[in-house]
Each structure stands twice: as C-alpha cells, then as structure tokens.
Amino acid sequence: MTIIPIILSGGAGTRLWPLSWGNHPKQFLPLVSERTMIQETLLRLKGLELGCPIISCGEGHRFMVAEQIGEVSEKKPVIILEPMAKNTAPAIAAACCAAMQQDKDAVVVVLPSDHVIQDVPAFQNAVKIAAQNASKGFLVTFGIVPTFPATGYGYIKAGKDEADGAYDLVQFVEKPDLQTAQKYLASGEFSWNSGMFVFKAEAFLEELSVHNADMARLSKQSFEKAVVETDFIRLDKESFEQIKGDSIDYAVMEKTKLGKIVKLNAGWDDVGSWSALYDISPKDENQNVLQGDVIALDTTGSYVRAGSRTIATIGLDNIVVVDSDDSLLIAAKDKIQDVKKVAESMKARTNT
C-alpha cells in the first residue's frame, strides 16, 4: 500500500522565541538533531512505501520547504501554498485533492511538521496499522499513551474494544484541569490528542462534505483553480479566503462516525516550549542541557543554548538561556511559558 505523507507546516512556534518566530519557525530549525524538525518528520517515514510528499505552507516559507525537503526526499515534493492561514481542515482538504491526483485511492498520513518521536519503529508500526484501517474507510487518529496527567494537551477517549489494532473514537475532550487529567490517566480510556491522522483522501473529503459542505466545496475549488508553477501549487486566493477556517478536529473528527484511534507509545512530544525541549534532551551530570559554546559553573537543572558566541553561567539553577543572532532569552524555567508574550511584543514592535 502506498502512503502519501501530508506535512502541515503553517505554525509559528512562538513559544520557542528567540530562535523560532517570524520567518524561521521551529519546524525549520535543528532543535533535536542535526536535521531540522520538518526533515525529521519526513525521515521517520523512511522505509515505508511512500508517494510524493505533500507539504502545506505559507508563501513566506516556500523556499525553505523546497530546500529542506529536497535534501531528504527521494521523490519531488508537492508544495502547496496557502494564501492565508485558515487552520488545519482546509489545508488538509486541499492536500487531499493533490494526493488524489497521485492516486485516486490514496491513503494519506497527516503530520504536523514540528513534533518529536523517539521510537521510530514503534511509530512506523502504528502507521501501518492505521493505514490498514484507513483502507477500509475509517478516519484514524493517533492517541498518545499518556505518561502523566498533562493539562496542556487535549484528550481523546477510546472505546473499550479493540479490532485490527484500533479502537472506536468515542470523544474529544478539551484541555482539562489537573484533577480531571488525573482521572483520565487513571481510567486508561483516554489518550493525548496527537494531531496526526491517517485516512483515504477521498474518505476525508466525503466526510468534510457531510459535516462542512462550504469548506469542502471552497477547498476543492481553491485547488482546482490553483496556479501550478514548476515547484509550487498556489491555491486560488479568492476561493480560499471565503473559507471559514477550522481545525480538523472541530470540522470532521468530532462529528464523524468513522473515527478510529490507534494508540501510540513512541516517545512523542510536540516540543511546545524550551522546558519541553529540556525534558527530552540528554543531560550532563548536573542535569544541564548545554548546546554550543557554553561554560556552566555551579549551574544545575538548566537549558543553555549558545549561538555564535560563548555563554557563561555561574551559580544558577533551573534557568533557560537561548542566544540567537539578534536576541537573547534569559528566564526561570518555571516561567518559560511567558516567552510567547515576548514574541507578541516583538511582533508588535515590528508592525509599528
């Protein structure tokens, strides 16, 4: 079975400022390996029978996508340019139209471009199970087996009975408070919502037509009227801007009766913050993560990432220091979520 990757690359990643923001969001950065995150997203599918990868992105990132995917893809990527951000459902719908040009019965695997998965064999096995279910007409999502009562993720509830490696998709749940998350974890019925999906392109478009006919019609129209260039497909702006944007969860997955869950335990992380990157990175004897030219004296439990110059720390604990070409972040690790506010302030400066 040929699987066509659809990689969504529209995120801004502002919680990883100062490295990730503006024209250089986190998916284009080598944060966890020598490869960028978007390259790792495609490479972790290597070994499966794949069609030409489809990447959906904005106009400003088109050359980075072409260069970075071209370096690791054995097949010429299909790069779809969204005229403006309309959330995930319209982007996936347009990409499914492109997938059906390759194969009208195409099974697609939809992946965000900025996740980390440490156990690639386990992930590939889950993709195979999901693809088998998708070939029967089901819309499959991956449920991340939770390891702690996270309040920063949405959850999905699975039915009790498993068939062909998948469970019925019973319910989507918004980000819970801690007490509720603890109940979810104890029940064993809930998984973290991964934002990754496998289905036949045709099946998704049919379900979108049922549950959001206008979005389905306009998404298809934007693809049919697209301007096709040598390396890019520019969706029709007039059609696309009429779409009332929505996520795939709200537009389809919460409403469909064809939903399935394949549970995934593969060291997944969405790397949503510097503290998350600290958690998944190897640490030295002082529980520090040090990258680049760093001298850390009497420093513990910290993430320090140097850029083009030396960074020295003395007598510090649980801090984050990240240096870029034009900005320097210094923060307490337990306050690092506020970095998004800094990115918003920087954006406001740029726009004034």
Tab-separated table of C-alpha atoms in Angstrom:
chain	number	residue	atom	x	y	z
A	1	MET	CA	0.000	0.000	0.000
A	2	THR	CA	1.352	3.409	-0.986
A	3	ILE	CA	1.079	6.045	1.726
A	4	ILE	CA	1.291	9.709	0.823
A	5	PRO	CA	2.659	11.991	3.565
A	6	ILE	CA	0.877	15.296	4.095
A	7	ILE	CA	3.028	17.572	6.262
A	8	LEU	CA	1.462	20.688	7.738
A	9	SER	CA	3.980	23.494	8.062
A	10	GLY	CA	1.958	26.570	8.900
A	11	GLY	CA	2.824	27.035	12.575
A	12	ALA	CA	4.705	29.983	14.041
A	13	GLY	CA	6.220	28.266	17.089
A	14	THR	CA	6.460	31.488	19.091
A	15	ARG	CA	6.902	29.621	22.406
A	16	LEU	CA	10.434	28.848	21.216
A	17	TRP	CA	11.428	32.502	20.752
A	18	PRO	CA	14.066	33.830	20.088
A	19	LEU	CA	15.051	31.054	17.666
A	20	SER	CA	11.545	30.320	16.417
A	21	TRP	CA	9.408	33.172	15.203
A	22	GLY	CA	8.598	35.213	12.117
A	23	ASN	CA	10.144	33.696	9.020
A	24	HIS	CA	12.025	30.981	10.932
A	25	PRO	CA	9.506	28.920	12.932
A	26	LYS	CA	10.668	25.870	14.831
A	27	GLN	CA	9.970	23.306	12.103
A	28	PHE	CA	12.854	24.742	10.070
A	29	LEU	CA	15.352	24.560	12.929
A	30	PRO	CA	17.637	21.675	14.012
A	31	LEU	CA	16.419	21.599	17.610
A	32	VAL	CA	16.794	17.916	18.496
A	33	SER	CA	19.241	16.576	15.894
A	34	GLU	CA	21.401	17.719	13.007
A	35	ARG	CA	18.313	17.677	10.817
A	36	THR	CA	15.530	20.243	11.040
A	37	MET	CA	12.228	19.208	12.547
A	38	ILE	CA	10.410	19.168	9.209
A	39	GLN	CA	13.151	16.958	7.773
A	40	GLU	CA	12.875	14.593	10.738
A	41	THR	CA	9.104	14.446	10.201
A	42	LEU	CA	9.576	13.034	6.711
A	43	LEU	CA	12.618	10.908	7.537
A	44	ARG	CA	10.798	8.963	10.251
A	45	LEU	CA	8.606	7.519	7.487
A	46	LYS	CA	11.633	6.226	5.570
A	47	GLY	CA	11.303	2.516	4.839
A	48	LEU	CA	7.548	2.663	4.254
A	49	GLU	CA	6.189	2.627	0.717
A	50	LEU	CA	5.611	6.325	0.137
A	51	GLY	CA	4.268	8.505	-2.632
A	52	CYS	CA	5.486	12.031	-3.304
A	53	PRO	CA	5.256	14.028	-0.050
A	54	ILE	CA	2.823	16.932	0.072
A	55	ILE	CA	3.734	19.931	2.213
A	56	SER	CA	1.268	22.695	3.004
A	57	CYS	CA	2.802	26.035	3.988
A	58	GLY	CA	2.562	29.777	3.626
A	59	GLU	CA	4.096	31.896	0.893
A	60	GLY	CA	6.935	33.153	3.106
A	61	HIS	CA	8.265	29.667	3.830
A	62	ARG	CA	8.101	28.177	0.344
A	63	PHE	CA	11.829	28.276	-0.414
A	64	MET	CA	12.837	26.842	2.966
A	65	VAL	CA	10.370	23.995	2.482
A	66	ALA	CA	11.640	23.301	-1.025
A	67	GLU	CA	15.273	23.312	0.085
A	68	GLN	CA	14.895	21.333	3.295
A	69	ILE	CA	12.502	18.689	1.985
A	70	GLY	CA	14.509	18.412	-1.230
A	71	GLU	CA	17.585	17.481	0.820
A	72	VAL	CA	15.917	14.403	2.364
A	73	SER	CA	13.192	13.324	-0.060
A	74	GLU	CA	13.853	10.731	-2.738
A	75	LYS	CA	10.763	11.994	-4.570
A	76	LYS	CA	9.919	15.509	-5.700
A	77	PRO	CA	7.707	17.125	-3.064
A	78	VAL	CA	4.365	18.723	-3.864
A	79	ILE	CA	4.397	22.110	-2.126
A	80	ILE	CA	1.010	23.748	-1.670
A	81	LEU	CA	0.975	27.441	-0.789
A	82	GLU	CA	-1.897	28.669	1.357
A	83	PRO	CA	-2.841	32.319	0.591
A	84	MET	CA	-3.597	32.854	4.297
A	85	ALA	CA	-3.941	30.765	7.433
A	86	LYS	CA	-7.301	29.016	7.725
A	87	ASN	CA	-6.433	26.369	10.306
A	88	THR	CA	-5.822	22.702	9.553
A	89	ALA	CA	-9.027	21.402	7.946
A	90	PRO	CA	-8.905	23.450	4.699
A	91	ALA	CA	-5.154	22.836	4.341
A	92	ILE	CA	-5.692	19.090	4.683
A	93	ALA	CA	-8.617	19.158	2.255
A	94	ALA	CA	-6.559	20.882	-0.451
A	95	ALA	CA	-3.680	18.476	0.185
A	96	CYS	CA	-6.067	15.519	-0.167
A	97	CYS	CA	-7.052	16.837	-3.611
A	98	ALA	CA	-3.358	16.796	-4.537
A	99	ALA	CA	-2.966	13.275	-3.126
A	100	MET	CA	-5.819	12.016	-5.280
A	101	GLN	CA	-4.006	13.305	-8.349
A	102	GLN	CA	-1.232	10.847	-7.494
A	103	ASP	CA	-3.646	8.024	-6.674
A	104	LYS	CA	-7.440	8.314	-6.504
A	105	ASP	CA	-7.425	5.690	-3.719
A	106	ALA	CA	-4.572	7.359	-1.835
A	107	VAL	CA	-4.116	6.723	1.865
A	108	VAL	CA	-2.531	9.783	3.448
A	109	VAL	CA	-0.734	10.260	6.755
A	110	VAL	CA	-1.205	13.813	8.030
A	111	LEU	CA	1.628	15.032	10.243
A	112	PRO	CA	2.476	18.337	11.914
A	113	SER	CA	5.993	19.369	10.951
A	114	ASP	CA	7.271	20.105	14.451
A	115	HIS	CA	6.828	17.011	16.619
A	116	VAL	CA	9.437	14.706	18.124
A	117	ILE	CA	9.065	10.911	18.044
A	118	GLN	CA	11.918	8.999	19.598
A	119	ASP	CA	10.874	5.396	18.831
A	120	VAL	CA	10.637	5.378	15.040
A	121	PRO	CA	9.971	1.607	14.638
A	122	ALA	CA	7.005	1.844	17.028
A	123	PHE	CA	5.717	4.861	15.114
A	124	GLN	CA	6.043	3.114	11.751
A	125	ASN	CA	4.228	0.066	13.084
A	126	ALA	CA	1.374	2.322	14.259
A	127	VAL	CA	1.254	3.972	10.826
A	128	LYS	CA	0.916	0.551	9.168
A	129	ILE	CA	-1.934	-0.428	11.498
A	130	ALA	CA	-3.633	2.921	10.900
A	131	ALA	CA	-3.219	2.593	7.132
A	132	GLN	CA	-4.858	-0.842	7.135
A	133	ASN	CA	-7.842	0.616	8.988
A	134	ALA	CA	-7.881	3.668	6.716
A	135	SER	CA	-8.032	1.430	3.637
A	136	LYS	CA	-11.422	0.216	4.945
A	137	GLY	CA	-12.785	3.765	5.001
A	138	PHE	CA	-12.066	4.739	8.600
A	139	LEU	CA	-10.584	8.070	9.677
A	140	VAL	CA	-7.784	7.212	12.100
A	141	THR	CA	-6.047	9.394	14.636
A	142	PHE	CA	-3.122	8.503	16.865
A	143	GLY	CA	-3.774	8.657	20.588
A	144	ILE	CA	-0.603	9.211	22.570
A	145	VAL	CA	-0.476	6.917	25.597
A	146	PRO	CA	-0.262	9.455	28.458
A	147	THR	CA	2.660	9.252	30.872
A	148	PHE	CA	1.495	11.920	33.311
A	149	PRO	CA	-1.692	13.968	33.938
A	150	ALA	CA	-0.944	16.678	31.388
A	151	THR	CA	-3.127	19.781	31.388
A	152	GLY	CA	-1.584	21.234	28.233
A	153	TYR	CA	-2.977	18.662	25.796
A	154	GLY	CA	-6.434	17.826	24.549
A	155	TYR	CA	-7.572	14.241	25.138
A	156	ILE	CA	-9.444	11.627	23.128
A	157	LYS	CA	-11.477	8.769	24.567
A	158	ALA	CA	-11.297	5.302	23.039
A	159	GLY	CA	-13.916	2.572	23.125
A	160	LYS	CA	-13.194	-0.491	25.232
A	161	ASP	CA	-12.965	-2.991	22.385
A	162	GLU	CA	-10.008	-3.209	20.015
A	163	ALA	CA	-10.224	-4.559	16.465
A	164	ASP	CA	-7.386	-4.752	13.950
A	165	GLY	CA	-5.190	-2.707	16.280
A	166	ALA	CA	-7.636	0.207	16.538
A	167	TYR	CA	-10.341	1.422	18.915
A	168	ASP	CA	-13.528	3.321	18.204
A	169	LEU	CA	-13.136	7.069	18.631
A	170	VAL	CA	-15.684	7.968	21.294
A	171	GLN	CA	-14.981	11.547	22.331
A	172	PHE	CA	-12.701	14.555	22.017
A	173	VAL	CA	-12.081	16.492	25.238
A	174	GLU	CA	-10.579	19.957	25.650
A	175	LYS	CA	-7.513	20.583	27.831
A	176	PRO	CA	-8.539	19.522	31.360
A	177	ASP	CA	-7.671	20.830	34.804
A	178	LEU	CA	-5.250	18.762	36.872
A	179	GLN	CA	-7.885	16.807	38.796
A	180	THR	CA	-9.683	15.831	35.598
A	181	ALA	CA	-6.399	14.912	33.900
A	182	GLN	CA	-5.588	12.627	36.835
A	183	LYS	CA	-8.934	10.861	36.377
A	184	TYR	CA	-8.280	10.468	32.652
A	185	LEU	CA	-4.873	8.946	33.332
A	186	ALA	CA	-6.234	6.520	35.928
A	187	SER	CA	-9.094	5.361	33.696
A	188	GLY	CA	-6.846	4.121	30.887
A	189	GLU	CA	-9.541	5.150	28.390
A	190	PHE	CA	-8.046	8.493	27.398
A	191	SER	CA	-5.064	9.375	25.242
A	192	TRP	CA	-3.443	12.676	24.389
A	193	ASN	CA	-4.669	14.149	21.121
A	194	SER	CA	-1.650	13.952	18.811
A	195	GLY	CA	-2.917	15.937	15.830
A	196	MET	CA	-1.743	13.132	13.499
A	197	PHE	CA	-4.146	11.312	11.196
A	198	VAL	CA	-4.353	8.546	8.599
A	199	PHE	CA	-7.235	8.125	6.144
A	200	LYS	CA	-8.081	7.773	2.486
A	201	ALA	CA	-8.025	11.202	0.907
A	202	GLU	CA	-11.387	10.538	-0.710
A	203	ALA	CA	-12.929	9.433	2.606
A	204	PHE	CA	-11.828	12.636	4.333
A	205	LEU	CA	-13.196	14.832	1.575
A	206	GLU	CA	-16.503	12.950	1.660
A	207	GLU	CA	-16.811	13.363	5.445
A	208	LEU	CA	-15.895	17.042	5.181
A	209	SER	CA	-18.645	17.450	2.575
A	210	VAL	CA	-21.132	15.896	5.003
A	211	HIS	CA	-20.160	17.966	8.028
A	212	ASN	CA	-18.994	21.236	6.434
A	213	ALA	CA	-20.135	21.416	2.842
A	214	ASP	CA	-19.000	25.003	2.251
A	215	MET	CA	-15.468	24.287	3.453
A	216	ALA	CA	-15.261	21.165	1.307
A	217	ARG	CA	-16.534	22.980	-1.782
A	218	LEU	CA	-14.286	26.012	-1.392
A	219	SER	CA	-11.202	23.946	-0.503
A	220	LYS	CA	-11.658	21.824	-3.628
A	221	GLN	CA	-12.310	24.957	-5.681
A	222	SER	CA	-9.151	26.623	-4.392
A	223	PHE	CA	-7.171	23.596	-5.554
A	224	GLU	CA	-8.923	23.262	-8.909
A	225	LYS	CA	-8.288	26.955	-9.664
A	226	ALA	CA	-4.745	26.911	-8.278
A	227	VAL	CA	-1.820	28.313	-10.235
A	228	VAL	CA	0.619	25.471	-10.859
A	229	GLU	CA	4.258	26.519	-11.090
A	230	THR	CA	7.399	24.439	-11.510
A	231	ASP	CA	7.920	23.896	-7.778
A	232	PHE	CA	4.736	25.186	-6.134
A	233	ILE	CA	0.950	24.999	-6.276
A	234	ARG	CA	-0.632	28.327	-5.325
A	235	LEU	CA	-4.164	27.832	-4.069
A	236	ASP	CA	-6.723	30.226	-5.512
A	237	LYS	CA	-6.905	33.169	-3.132
A	238	GLU	CA	-10.464	34.216	-3.985
A	239	SER	CA	-11.825	30.760	-3.118
A	240	PHE	CA	-9.599	30.143	-0.106
A	241	GLU	CA	-10.272	33.444	1.648
A	242	GLN	CA	-14.030	32.685	1.632
A	243	ILE	CA	-13.461	29.630	3.831
A	244	LYS	CA	-14.414	29.939	7.471
A	245	GLY	CA	-11.299	28.369	8.946
A	246	ASP	CA	-11.485	25.497	11.407
A	247	SER	CA	-9.384	22.656	12.755
A	248	ILE	CA	-9.746	19.097	11.502
A	249	ASP	CA	-10.910	18.107	14.992
A	250	TYR	CA	-13.869	20.501	15.020
A	251	ALA	CA	-14.673	20.291	11.309
A	252	VAL	CA	-14.634	16.498	10.954
A	253	MET	CA	-13.168	14.267	13.661
A	254	GLU	CA	-15.548	15.289	16.481
A	255	LYS	CA	-18.545	14.681	14.203
A	256	THR	CA	-17.664	11.643	12.124
A	257	LYS	CA	-18.943	8.158	12.943
A	258	LEU	CA	-15.962	6.655	11.121
A	259	GLY	CA	-13.309	7.681	13.652
A	260	LYS	CA	-10.744	5.205	14.977
A	261	ILE	CA	-7.843	5.513	17.412
A	262	VAL	CA	-4.506	3.740	17.152
A	263	LYS	CA	-2.676	4.087	20.451
A	264	LEU	CA	0.915	5.253	20.137
A	265	ASN	CA	3.658	4.866	22.713
A	266	ALA	CA	6.758	6.077	20.897
A	267	GLY	CA	8.354	8.895	22.887
A	268	TRP	CA	6.145	11.595	21.349
A	269	ASP	CA	6.423	15.285	22.232
A	270	ASP	CA	5.123	18.378	20.490
A	271	VAL	CA	8.109	20.407	21.770
A	272	GLY	CA	5.880	23.299	22.703
A	273	SER	CA	8.385	25.109	24.919
A	274	TRP	CA	12.032	25.327	25.941
A	275	SER	CA	11.217	23.390	29.104
A	276	ALA	CA	9.742	20.597	26.975
A	277	LEU	CA	12.916	20.546	24.899
A	278	TYR	CA	14.908	20.358	28.131
A	279	ASP	CA	12.830	17.378	29.272
A	280	ILE	CA	13.538	15.285	26.160
A	281	SER	CA	17.221	16.200	25.748
A	282	PRO	CA	20.211	14.265	27.168
A	283	LYS	CA	21.583	15.889	30.330
A	284	ASP	CA	25.014	16.087	31.908
A	285	GLU	CA	25.932	15.126	35.474
A	286	ASN	CA	24.483	18.406	36.742
A	287	GLN	CA	21.182	17.844	34.952
A	288	ASN	CA	22.021	20.577	32.451
A	289	VAL	CA	21.373	20.605	28.723
A	290	LEU	CA	24.244	22.585	27.199
A	291	GLN	CA	24.447	23.250	23.473
A	292	GLY	CA	27.103	25.244	21.670
A	293	ASP	CA	29.988	27.061	23.341
A	294	VAL	CA	28.817	27.065	26.970
A	295	ILE	CA	30.745	27.301	30.242
A	296	ALA	CA	28.455	26.371	33.125
A	297	LEU	CA	29.949	26.801	36.615
A	298	ASP	CA	27.915	25.785	39.661
A	299	THR	CA	24.865	25.622	37.373
A	300	THR	CA	22.210	22.915	37.678
A	301	GLY	CA	18.948	21.834	36.045
A	302	SER	CA	19.269	24.355	33.240
A	303	TYR	CA	18.939	24.613	29.460
A	304	VAL	CA	21.648	26.798	27.912
A	305	ARG	CA	21.930	27.126	24.136
A	306	ALA	CA	24.696	29.292	22.701
A	307	GLY	CA	24.635	30.847	19.263
A	308	SER	CA	27.681	32.425	17.668
A	309	ARG	CA	29.301	33.492	20.949
A	310	THR	CA	30.288	31.946	24.256
A	311	ILE	CA	27.751	31.861	27.081
A	312	ALA	CA	28.962	31.525	30.690
A	313	THR	CA	26.706	30.913	33.677
A	314	ILE	CA	27.716	30.935	37.356
A	315	GLY	CA	25.679	29.843	40.365
A	316	LEU	CA	22.340	29.421	38.618
A	317	ASP	CA	19.616	26.782	38.902
A	318	ASN	CA	16.611	25.919	36.708
A	319	ILE	CA	17.130	28.616	34.109
A	320	VAL	CA	16.779	28.805	30.336
A	321	VAL	CA	19.259	30.787	28.263
A	322	VAL	CA	18.901	30.865	24.480
A	323	ASP	CA	21.055	33.063	22.273
A	324	SER	CA	20.243	33.950	18.666
A	325	ASP	CA	21.827	36.317	16.158
A	326	ASP	CA	19.746	39.271	17.305
A	327	SER	CA	18.123	38.375	20.634
A	328	LEU	CA	18.929	36.765	23.980
A	329	LEU	CA	16.439	34.989	26.238
A	330	ILE	CA	17.126	34.515	29.955
A	331	ALA	CA	14.277	33.057	32.001
A	332	ALA	CA	13.411	30.963	35.020
A	333	LYS	CA	12.412	27.537	33.733
A	334	ASP	CA	9.105	27.614	35.604
A	335	LYS	CA	8.202	30.934	33.921
A	336	ILE	CA	9.205	29.944	30.404
A	337	GLN	CA	5.598	29.742	29.156
A	338	ASP	CA	5.550	33.560	29.209
A	339	VAL	CA	8.037	33.689	26.342
A	340	LYS	CA	5.053	33.784	23.990
A	341	LYS	CA	4.241	37.218	25.410
A	342	VAL	CA	7.752	38.369	24.494
A	343	ALA	CA	7.263	37.136	20.936
A	344	GLU	CA	3.961	39.021	20.753
A	345	SER	CA	5.679	42.187	21.974
A	346	MET	CA	8.411	41.776	19.370
A	347	LYS	CA	5.808	41.299	16.656
A	348	ALA	CA	4.004	44.452	17.771
A	349	ARG	CA	7.295	46.377	17.579
A	350	THR	CA	7.907	45.116	14.069
A	351	ASN	CA	4.418	46.157	12.927
A	352	THR	CA	4.636	49.710	14.299
